[in-house]
């Protein structure tokens, strides 16, 4: 899954070209693409089945981008994290909100046409406990919009009216699987995966008939029991890479929650399988040293039947929350003077892979897009990594780059056939994996393995926009961002690359040089990717503004100063000559405005117990209560959390469930009292009324 993820940057090895045997770089490989100036719609995730996030429209380009202005904006009250890239079809824009509510908007005026809310909090409130509010997109085909709720119900909506046409459950009752990703459509079918690997859920993708919602096929990304695997060659083969008893500890992970790409040329689906769960292989698969297929792999299956074709595993026996879930791009590149059908992939492990999509074999030596210390190189004969020593915490402690959010995560990278470059949103930060019990307050305990982000190297804590040559396997240019967690990218035939940043700027760069040629202050951080479309011959660029996602789980590492409910979430749309203005809103504020009740007497035993219980609050309210403004407020600033009675009422009765705050009615009064004590202690730390606790767990300083 995507809750605990991070990374770092460095130059690619000079030996990459020699190992690959390739002699041409991006300048020679790039060819003029067909259909420049067309594609008025942005009707699929990534702009098309190839998922390259590339617009062939040319009205907006390097020669006139300085005249780009805001055409209109739409405020989205009640939304928090906005990760999706909108779709645009025939003059209408479609996108999901934080909890999969779908909006339809007039693309020229910005007027909201309809809204559909799946109301997960009513249908399956328990699922709200397994993830922060986030949804990465909707799909479109044949006049229908498809969206998956957090509880994994898949909806088909009439694109004209928003009326529900059908709904189907895509995961078994009682499973740990959740859905935050965008469905994809192909050949009259709609496909959706799911998350939950961090909880040990078993991953799979399912294809449904687009007209009826009936299941067509399902492919599992990890094996099941011997009885379940029987007669399925792909599952029987995968089972040989797991121990006999691994299913006793869960489903193994490998959940496919983001990257799913349809290849119309070869009639295949490419599935990006996620990390293994639990992270520690000795916990999830005791007594075995197998590769744990198909976790951390790209798997190719037949689009009509879902039958296995090939796989390439990027991290055998994953031990670090590495995953193949970032977007999977397809293209035809000129390599050694010959056209090759390829997959381009930058997974979280920090490498860039160029794979033959017919065979699943590596084409050249993967390059390092960021700081990488877990691998020397990839064996080109076997495709397996030559790993560095002691990366699997054999001595009880491993510090690794990239960390768990990866060098590249779900934020879409883009590819321009004009430049031959891939534009990758990169982040750099390390991770400490410990089995010694000596992690700091910033650590998560993931099934007995302590995991925390670390900043030690030059560049740690920053994001980068990296232009990458996939044929030469080397960096063309990079831009350093001020903060770690930034948005996806859009490349255009106008010679531009667009990206939003955590600090709230929306930027355009020259695609060849990396020079910034345009900037707009969006008033709030951006994590989603932009897209472009045209109506009546006029080109527009749209982006959702709503900082969030995994930010709270990283606390101060991703805190940019945005406050819960202060800055509005918005859809922004730009065009040449646009003159609209945004209403002024408060800027970033790094101060914690803690509240306190001087009469409250802190019980240190309650604080220590509450510290452990509050880990369940981290995904929304921040690890160690270091909030980032999304998806929940800073509890140190909360008037509700000031008094025990109001906090108890909130947790036990769930009055804010429709706003994303789950009901915690299974907590006892004692546990709530302990959580309350911890909140009060952390608030007093900020007010200077209590010494800050920088110690290891259990050591509270008075």
XYZ file of C-alpha atoms in Angstrom, residues 75-81 523-524 547 561-569 585-587 628-634 637 659:
31
model
C -14.015 25.697 -4.568
C -14.777 22.245 -3.144
C -16.086 22.636 0.415
C -15.641 19.589 2.623
C -12.856 18.043 0.561
C -9.425 17.460 2.073
C -6.905 15.409 0.107
C -2.715 28.962 -2.362
C -2.320 25.364 -1.157
C -2.322 18.777 -0.308
C 2.273 24.769 7.257
C -1.164 24.130 5.759
C -3.950 24.067 8.340
C -7.045 21.888 8.412
C -10.078 23.699 7.016
C -8.232 26.983 6.457
C -7.179 26.829 2.802
C -9.940 25.822 0.358
C -9.570 22.785 -1.881
C -6.581 32.884 1.668
C -4.167 32.451 4.591
C -0.709 31.230 3.686
C 0.134 18.426 8.389
C -3.356 19.919 8.004
C -4.771 16.906 6.193
C -6.810 14.813 6.319
C -7.505 15.659 9.969
C -6.897 18.650 12.237
C -4.018 19.068 14.665
C -5.010 22.724 18.535
C -16.485 14.257 7.107
